[in-house]
Amino acid sequence: MLQQSIQVLSGVGEKRAKDLADLGIETIEQLLSYYPFRYDDIQERQLSEIQDQEKVTIKGVVVSPAVVSRFGYKKSRLQFRMMQNHDVFSVSFFNQPYLKDKVEVSEDIAVYGKWDAKKKSLLGMKILGSNSEGDFAPIYHVSKAVRQATLITLIRQAFDAYGAEIEENLPLSLIEKYRLLSRKEAMYAMHFPTDRKQHHQAKRRVVFEEFFLFQMRIQGLKKAEKAEVNGLAVLYDVDRLKEFTRSLPFELTHAQKRVTNEICHDLRSPKHMQRLLQGDVGSGKTVVAAIALYATVTAGFQGALMVPTEILAQQHMESLNQLFDPTKVCVALLTGSTKTKERREILEALANGEIDIIVGTHALIQEGVDFANLGLVITDEQHRFGVNQRRVLREKGLQPDVLFMTATPIPRTLAITAYGEMDVSIIDEMPAGRIPVETRWIQPPQLNQVLEWTYKELNAGHQMYVICPLIEESEMLDVQNAVSIYEELKEFFAPKFEVSLLHGKMKNSEKDEIMEAFKNNESQVLVSTTVIEVGVNVPNATMMLIIDADRFGLAQLHQLRGRVGRGAEASYCVLVANPKNDTGKERMKIMTETTNGFVVSEKDLELRGPGEVFGFRQSGLPEFSAGDLVADAHILEVARDEAQNVWQMEQWQILPEYAALATYLDQESENQFFD
Ligand code: ADP
Ligand code: MG
């Protein structure tokens, strides 16, 4: 049985089982599908082809004995020369004097390391031994307790004993259509490929399988949600809705009209709405939310708007009150700082239906809040909302339509994966008359010059945000850092301009006061940590200075930048950064080159990978073991289409061709991927 514990293998006792469990390996199947994260390709590379600083494996013959020189306390350097095609280069290893035994003059060896083209030398990281070990060696993520060699021995043993039990789980039609290796062949070849080509075939199969199975689950979920007929039909009053949109202070953009229609269509339908509304910062999601909420109210239901922070809740409350001014809609705000008495009144009014729309933080749904008849829940910043809250709603027996709004533009491929069970609406157009924010990247020494320039801008009546970096792992340091920047700027701008400070450690009431003062132009410069990241709207603020900008993700920088450029005047964003490496520089450059959030996130994804960009936990993105959401994006799309095809068949589970697939998914469903 592949589901057996790895303890059935010889050499695996309780201790080793625990060490393996730390790597996520508990069963034979998990061991067999614990794939290498890379392969050492010991092919001969011509020195002239290797880029400076590239990590490579170079094969050659040792031409000088290894010499160890010691320096400092316990430090050493091992050096020798190698030759490849009459080209001699030097190799050095630091603090690994014991490698001396592995280096014999006139022997062939392969060394993995970083190439320095100028010095013509290799900074060695690993000696891979001679040819006898094969030219294409798998490398696994291992731990101190479990070594490469141990793992490989165990995998071999597992294949010998249980390999025959590996069964196909994909339908034959797909295997033939995409010329995939069988499951067994592929799993074996992932660990012990004979050559690059075979490995490529194996990988293709394994990645397809992983994506396909994932999409089967997601599409199944989507179908199940859709099938629930106990969703609400929100039969809104078309005339009142039209009247409301006419009362708005501006004409909706085409994109806003399109997504509003999509949402209204879902509201009307008795099916359960699960829709993601994506739109760049400033694209005008709030008014779309307001229209949806208003529609819900005209149908006799209540609506809830949930946001991640109190400041945002307040701001949304204000916007809604303005938009709903010509109507009789009753909006209330409920947050952690609502006073007990007021809170009781609000809860009562919600329960008896006097309140039409409630705005609050995410705590809203978790506490003892009862609705008279909740019809629509809208959450802002979906990636902070997460899957759990969706479940909480369901568990409370509430089946409202749900609209998730996010300003984090998610590249298509990721949307397929992270939000595959949702429908997606995109606002891809900005309201007319917006001037794109001009973004500049400067080095820290240029800061003073920039400050002089900002002084002039402030003189012209504008305001400025200064964003201080997040210092990981220490909120205290964050605050200290923000405080010292605040003090410096206070001195610089005194006495003409007021500088204020906002950070996460402040009381809510304090934060509100400071925000309010900035809004009213009582302070002209607002120094802040990223607590103001989302939503704040002060059109007169036309400048943003982001200190140590390279510490932020691109998506986050883009979000921050969205705080300026909200009025009719030209706005500026200055990134102050001295990135250490090329990726960092590239990221700063991208910010200066585009203001399109989709382009930004697409690039960020390319540069850093999905895990870094979104954080798996937060986004509900699954971690794939073989597939790469960026590199294998085309496989992902094919897998999605094929999974949709399967789910389009009535009762595909009972068709003989899909029996194995159905069984496999059933088995796996115990390992729920959500949660
Ligand atoms: P988002 O929430 O998508 O970041 P907002 O809803 O806060 O954006 O809208 C940003 C600003 O644009 C607001 O001041 C809003 O009143 C304004 N706005 C929204 N839609 C339009 C439109 N169609 N035409 C002009 N201004 C608009
Ligand atoms: Mg918004």
mmCIF file of N, CA and C and ligand atoms in Angstrom, residues 248-254 256 277-289 312 315-316 319 322-323 380-381 405-407 427 429-434 535-537 539 562-563 565-567, ligand 1:
data_model
loop_
_atom_site.group_PDB
_atom_site.id
_atom_site.type_symbol
_atom_site.label_atom_id
_atom_site.label_comp_id
_atom_site.label_asym_id
_atom_site.label_seq_id
_atom_site.Cartn_x
_atom_site.Cartn_y
_atom_site.Cartn_z
ATOM 1 N N LEU A 248 -25.212 60.016 -9.239
ATOM 2 C CA LEU A 248 -23.775 60.040 -8.934
ATOM 3 C C LEU A 248 -23.131 61.291 -9.515
ATOM 4 N N PRO A 249 -22.065 61.774 -8.882
ATOM 5 C CA PRO A 249 -21.444 63.023 -9.348
ATOM 6 C C PRO A 249 -20.633 62.842 -10.633
ATOM 7 N N PHE A 250 -20.580 61.633 -11.161
ATOM 8 C CA PHE A 250 -19.812 61.423 -12.406
ATOM 9 C C PHE A 250 -20.460 60.312 -13.199
ATOM 10 N N GLU A 251 -20.073 60.221 -14.445
ATOM 11 C CA GLU A 251 -20.533 59.153 -15.320
ATOM 12 C C GLU A 251 -19.638 57.939 -15.089
ATOM 13 N N LEU A 252 -20.241 56.770 -14.981
ATOM 14 C CA LEU A 252 -19.426 55.563 -14.790
ATOM 15 C C LEU A 252 -18.569 55.301 -16.026
ATOM 16 N N THR A 253 -17.399 54.750 -15.819
ATOM 17 C CA THR A 253 -16.581 54.359 -16.969
ATOM 18 C C THR A 253 -17.205 53.111 -17.602
ATOM 19 N N HIS A 254 -16.765 52.812 -18.833
ATOM 20 C CA HIS A 254 -17.286 51.610 -19.494
ATOM 21 C C HIS A 254 -17.031 50.380 -18.636
ATOM 22 N N GLN A 256 -16.621 50.174 -15.421
ATOM 23 C CA GLN A 256 -17.498 50.140 -14.244
ATOM 24 C C GLN A 256 -18.897 49.664 -14.619
ATOM 25 N N LEU A 277 -13.872 41.024 -7.735
ATOM 26 C CA LEU A 277 -13.797 42.268 -8.495
ATOM 27 C C LEU A 277 -12.382 42.820 -8.370
ATOM 28 N N GLN A 278 -11.678 42.790 -9.503
ATOM 29 C CA GLN A 278 -10.302 43.286 -9.502
ATOM 30 C C GLN A 278 -10.259 44.640 -10.173
ATOM 31 N N GLY A 279 -9.543 45.551 -9.572
ATOM 32 C CA GLY A 279 -9.390 46.839 -10.222
ATOM 33 C C GLY A 279 -8.281 47.587 -9.530
ATOM 34 N N ASP A 280 -7.440 48.220 -10.322
ATOM 35 C CA ASP A 280 -6.307 48.940 -9.789
ATOM 36 C C ASP A 280 -6.769 49.980 -8.769
ATOM 37 N N VAL A 281 -5.848 50.395 -7.932
ATOM 38 C CA VAL A 281 -6.143 51.450 -6.978
ATOM 39 C C VAL A 281 -6.659 52.667 -7.743
ATOM 40 N N GLY A 282 -7.762 53.213 -7.304
ATOM 41 C CA GLY A 282 -8.298 54.403 -7.945
ATOM 42 C C GLY A 282 -9.179 54.141 -9.154
ATOM 43 N N SER A 283 -9.403 52.873 -9.472
ATOM 44 C CA SER A 283 -10.212 52.569 -10.652
ATOM 45 C C SER A 283 -11.699 52.730 -10.368
ATOM 46 N N GLY A 284 -12.041 52.936 -9.105
ATOM 47 C CA GLY A 284 -13.440 53.223 -8.779
ATOM 48 C C GLY A 284 -14.260 51.999 -8.393
ATOM 49 N N LYS A 285 -13.709 51.197 -7.495
ATOM 50 C CA LYS A 285 -14.443 50.016 -7.041
ATOM 51 C C LYS A 285 -15.538 50.384 -6.041
ATOM 52 N N THR A 286 -15.257 51.432 -5.249
ATOM 53 C CA THR A 286 -16.195 51.767 -4.181
ATOM 54 C C THR A 286 -17.586 52.064 -4.713
ATOM 55 N N VAL A 287 -17.640 52.802 -5.807
ATOM 56 C CA VAL A 287 -18.950 53.175 -6.313
ATOM 57 C C VAL A 287 -19.669 51.948 -6.869
ATOM 58 N N VAL A 288 -18.918 51.036 -7.425
ATOM 59 C CA VAL A 288 -19.519 49.777 -7.896
ATOM 60 C C VAL A 288 -20.091 49.001 -6.708
ATOM 61 N N ALA A 289 -19.317 48.986 -5.611
ATOM 62 C CA ALA A 289 -19.799 48.331 -4.400
ATOM 63 C C ALA A 289 -21.073 49.004 -3.922
ATOM 64 N N LEU A 312 -9.930 52.369 7.095
ATOM 65 C CA LEU A 312 -10.632 52.103 5.848
ATOM 66 C C LEU A 312 -12.128 52.025 6.057
ATOM 67 N N GLN A 315 -13.457 55.402 6.293
ATOM 68 C CA GLN A 315 -13.464 56.086 5.023
ATOM 69 C C GLN A 315 -14.581 55.593 4.110
ATOM 70 N N HIS A 316 -14.771 54.284 4.092
ATOM 71 C CA HIS A 316 -15.853 53.722 3.286
ATOM 72 C C HIS A 316 -17.197 54.226 3.781
ATOM 73 N N SER A 319 -17.651 57.639 2.382
ATOM 74 C CA SER A 319 -17.969 57.616 0.950
ATOM 75 C C SER A 319 -19.401 57.157 0.735
ATOM 76 N N GLN A 322 -21.969 59.730 1.601
ATOM 77 C CA GLN A 322 -22.065 60.744 0.557
ATOM 78 C C GLN A 322 -22.877 60.242 -0.627
ATOM 79 N N LEU A 323 -22.502 59.036 -1.092
ATOM 80 C CA LEU A 323 -23.166 58.486 -2.272
ATOM 81 C C LEU A 323 -24.651 58.236 -2.009
ATOM 82 N N ASP A 380 -13.428 44.103 1.021
ATOM 83 C CA ASP A 380 -12.410 44.845 0.296
ATOM 84 C C ASP A 380 -11.061 44.221 0.630
ATOM 85 N N GLU A 381 -10.195 44.149 -0.340
ATOM 86 C CA GLU A 381 -8.881 43.519 -0.155
ATOM 87 C C GLU A 381 -9.004 42.048 0.174
ATOM 88 N N MET A 405 -13.493 42.244 -3.315
ATOM 89 C CA MET A 405 -12.832 43.290 -4.108
ATOM 90 C C MET A 405 -11.349 43.302 -3.789
ATOM 91 N N THR A 406 -10.536 43.449 -4.810
ATOM 92 C CA THR A 406 -9.111 43.582 -4.532
ATOM 93 C C THR A 406 -8.461 44.567 -5.475
ATOM 94 N N ALA A 407 -7.514 45.315 -4.925
ATOM 95 C CA ALA A 407 -6.753 46.253 -5.736
ATOM 96 C C ALA A 407 -5.399 45.648 -6.076
ATOM 97 N N ILE A 427 -12.013 45.700 -13.588
ATOM 98 C CA ILE A 427 -12.098 47.100 -14.022
ATOM 99 C C ILE A 427 -10.733 47.465 -14.592
ATOM 100 N N GLU A 429 -9.888 50.078 -16.521
ATOM 101 C CA GLU A 429 -9.927 51.421 -17.105
ATOM 102 C C GLU A 429 -9.995 52.420 -15.958
ATOM 103 N N MET A 430 -9.267 53.492 -16.085
ATOM 104 C CA MET A 430 -9.289 54.509 -15.043
ATOM 105 C C MET A 430 -10.304 55.597 -15.395
ATOM 106 N N PRO A 431 -10.910 56.225 -14.399
ATOM 107 C CA PRO A 431 -11.798 57.355 -14.693
ATOM 108 C C PRO A 431 -11.045 58.393 -15.523
ATOM 109 N N ALA A 432 -11.756 59.070 -16.403
ATOM 110 C CA ALA A 432 -11.123 60.023 -17.303
ATOM 111 C C ALA A 432 -10.440 61.142 -16.518
ATOM 112 N N GLY A 433 -9.417 61.712 -17.120
ATOM 113 C CA GLY A 433 -8.799 62.897 -16.536
ATOM 114 C C GLY A 433 -7.711 62.613 -15.522
ATOM 115 N N ARG A 434 -7.466 61.337 -15.261
ATOM 116 C CA ARG A 434 -6.393 61.032 -14.317
ATOM 117 C C ARG A 434 -5.039 61.235 -14.971
ATOM 118 N N GLY A 535 -6.490 52.241 0.808
ATOM 119 C CA GLY A 535 -7.740 52.988 0.867
ATOM 120 C C GLY A 535 -7.749 54.472 1.159
ATOM 121 N N VAL A 536 -6.766 54.984 1.869
ATOM 122 C CA VAL A 536 -6.870 56.365 2.308
ATOM 123 C C VAL A 536 -6.971 57.320 1.116
ATOM 124 N N ASN A 537 -7.862 58.262 1.212
ATOM 125 C CA ASN A 537 -8.128 59.142 0.086
ATOM 126 C C ASN A 537 -7.966 60.607 0.454
ATOM 127 N N PRO A 539 -7.061 63.699 -1.833
ATOM 128 C CA PRO A 539 -6.701 64.132 -3.191
ATOM 129 C C PRO A 539 -5.634 65.224 -3.237
ATOM 130 N N GLY A 562 -0.692 54.296 -5.228
ATOM 131 C CA GLY A 562 -2.077 54.623 -5.560
ATOM 132 C C GLY A 562 -2.698 55.658 -4.637
ATOM 133 N N ARG A 563 -2.027 55.946 -3.529
ATOM 134 C CA ARG A 563 -2.545 56.970 -2.607
ATOM 135 C C ARG A 563 -2.412 58.357 -3.193
ATOM 136 N N GLY A 565 -2.098 60.889 -6.802
ATOM 137 C CA GLY A 565 -2.667 60.880 -8.144
ATOM 138 C C GLY A 565 -4.172 60.734 -8.094
ATOM 139 N N ARG A 566 -4.778 61.190 -7.001
ATOM 140 C CA ARG A 566 -6.221 61.034 -6.854
ATOM 141 C C ARG A 566 -6.974 62.302 -7.216
ATOM 142 N N GLY A 567 -6.240 63.361 -7.414
ATOM 143 C CA GLY A 567 -6.905 64.608 -7.784
ATOM 144 C C GLY A 567 -6.593 64.935 -9.235
HETATM 145 P P1 ADP B 1 -10.653 52.161 -5.620
HETATM 146 O O1 ADP B 1 -11.455 51.756 -4.425
HETATM 147 O O2 ADP B 1 -10.907 51.284 -6.796
HETATM 148 O O3 ADP B 1 -9.217 52.335 -5.334
HETATM 149 P P2 ADP B 1 -12.243 54.506 -5.436
HETATM 150 O O4 ADP B 1 -13.544 53.814 -5.507
HETATM 151 O O5 ADP B 1 -11.771 54.944 -4.100
HETATM 152 O O6 ADP B 1 -11.143 53.591 -6.091
HETATM 153 O O7 ADP B 1 -12.260 55.684 -6.465
HETATM 154 C C1 ADP B 1 -11.211 56.601 -6.533
HETATM 155 C C2 ADP B 1 -11.743 57.993 -6.847
HETATM 156 O O8 ADP B 1 -12.270 58.051 -8.149
HETATM 157 C C3 ADP B 1 -12.847 58.415 -5.914
HETATM 158 O O9 ADP B 1 -12.607 59.744 -5.545
HETATM 159 C C4 ADP B 1 -14.101 58.299 -6.766
HETATM 160 O O10 ADP B 1 -15.086 59.216 -6.370
HETATM 161 C C5 ADP B 1 -13.581 58.592 -8.133
HETATM 162 N N1 ADP B 1 -14.331 57.952 -9.220
HETATM 163 C C6 ADP B 1 -14.809 56.689 -9.246
HETATM 164 N N2 ADP B 1 -15.420 56.412 -10.400
HETATM 165 C C7 ADP B 1 -15.312 57.530 -11.169
HETATM 166 C C8 ADP B 1 -15.737 57.870 -12.506
HETATM 167 N N3 ADP B 1 -16.401 57.003 -13.271
HETATM 168 N N4 ADP B 1 -15.422 59.114 -12.941
HETATM 169 C C9 ADP B 1 -14.760 59.980 -12.177
HETATM 170 N N5 ADP B 1 -14.336 59.727 -10.921
HETATM 171 C C10 ADP B 1 -14.601 58.518 -10.412
#
